[in-house]
Amino acid sequence: MNDYSVNIESLSFAYDKRAVLKNIHLKARRGQVIAIMGSSGCGKTTLLKIISGALRPTEGAVHVEGVDVGRLDQAGIYALRRRLGMLFQFGALFTDMTVYDNVAFPMREHTDLPEDMIRDLVLLKLQAVGLRGAQHLTPAELSGGMARRVALARSIALDPKLMLYDEPFAGLDPIALGVIGDLIRRLTDTLGLTSLVVTHDVQESLKIVDYVYFISEGVIVAQGTPDEIRASTLPYVHQFVHGEADGPMAFHYPAPAYDLDLGVQHA
Amino acid sequence: MGVSTRFFFLLLLHSGTCFRRPQLILREIFSSGVLSLIIILVSGLFVGMVLGMQGYETLQTYGSEEALGVLVSLSLVRELGPVVAALLFASRAGSAITAEIGLMKATEQLAAMEMMAVDPLARVVAPRFWGGVISMPLLAAMFSAMGIFGGYLVGVVLIGVDEGSFWSQMQAAVDIREDILNGVIKSTVFGIAVTVIALFEGYDAPPTAEGVSRATTRTVVTSSLAILMLDFVLTAFMFRGV
């Protein structure tokens, strides 16, 4: 059996003629939590969309669970997605359903399980994220962290092989942030998943991941274990890890000279 | 226009799921139809009452006030029932459909569904389409029935037109095929137009607050114009033999 849940080789992607990803090589070993980091707009969400089959690579090959995603038709992509789970940035819970119905949704859509068995499975998933008692609430009654946990329970409803997380820590308070981070690690280990986490939350991610890829302007500029990343002297990684305002990622947006803009005449 | 036509055919192609699970359509009939009942019934009553008053004023000039039932019923069944009910349906149910789908898109609910290998066209769009198409003729029929009752209240109960003439002339003049069936055809066509416009606008809306707001406005404006334009074309074919 292939050791890698995701294997990306020489991937390039462009929107029309604007290159977003350039010659990406990335591997995610089974059972690991892999972080893909980079500043906003660097192409990491695009990479997630390519892995999930929402976008097709312009060049290169993307193998997910042994399947070349770029060659799949719509039916093949849907078949692959039944083996994937995805946690969206703000949960994307169905607002017209209760917490229970949200988690039951994938089971009702894709299986013929009787309702009493679905109930047991839903309670099991909600118990795993600590929200069994919130099953009757609606998404409007949940805090941001709780909504994220319900969405996590929903995304593991069909026992996926690979979990994709799109900015799972965005907008959370420190407690909820720690809870989500801990859940990602714990679910990966206990369910034997592979997890791919797209994030720019360095401190939280480095606590839970096994390997990190840094993307800048569509290129992988650094990679390594969390310890290697922390010790990295690469200017971009150093700026990112230490949250410095200026560096390779400039603080100022490109602009004409300040004195010219102000109309100041030099003597 | 081309994109919306393609969208219409796509949603027809994806209708299999909701016919296998009729509870999805029933839920949408409740949302679009049952929840529109109050506005339809109240409006129908008042339109009928106004027709009763205006009709009586005109008919008594020619000494034909017994024909009030015919005037009220034909005006409603042929024209006002389908058209006004469709305009009300566009502003209540059409705008709600657009806003709901637009917000589902903006909050990534449709993307989440796709990621769960569930086609939003089949699961979200097609049931709303069929729910709207089934609801519209029923709402138009209820609008007309309530309007006739309103005309009866004003004409017979308040003004004192002969009750026997009111009902018997109506029964003799209203033809099932020429009038009622044509009214049903009209309201079905309006139902298709309004629901497709509402669904397309919601599905195509930019995923922002401003995008959803503009899409909702476009639904009401475009639907209203489409109803009036289609009404002219259908009336020309049905009653003038064009």
Coordinates of C-alpha atoms in Angstrom, one line a residue, chain A residues 52-54 72-84 110 158, chain B residues 14 110-123 203:
Chain A
S52 CA -10.1 18.1 -3.3
G53 CA -10.7 18.2 -7.1
A54 CA -12.4 21.6 -7.1
L72 CA -11.1 12.3 -12.7
D73 CA -14.4 13.2 -14.2
Q74 CA -17.2 14.6 -12.0
A75 CA -18.4 11.2 -10.8
G76 CA -14.8 10.2 -10.0
I77 CA -14.3 13.4 -8.0
Y78 CA -17.5 12.8 -6.0
A79 CA -16.4 9.2 -5.4
L80 CA -13.0 10.5 -4.1
R81 CA -14.7 13.1 -1.9
R82 CA -16.7 10.5 -0.1
R83 CA -13.3 9.4 1.3
L84 CA -12.3 13.0 2.2
H110 CA -24.7 8.6 1.2
L158 CA -18.2 9.0 7.0
Chain B
H14 CA -30.6 17.2 -11.7
L110 CA -23.0 25.0 -1.0
A111 CA -19.2 24.5 -1.2
A112 CA -19.4 22.3 1.9
M113 CA -22.1 20.2 0.3
E114 CA -20.0 19.8 -2.8
M115 CA -17.1 18.7 -0.7
M116 CA -19.4 16.0 0.8
A117 CA -20.0 14.8 -2.7
V118 CA -23.6 16.1 -2.6
D119 CA -24.6 18.1 -5.7
P120 CA -26.2 21.4 -4.6
L121 CA -28.1 21.5 -7.9
A122 CA -29.8 18.3 -7.1
R123 CA -30.2 18.7 -3.3
Y203 CA -26.8 30.8 -7.3

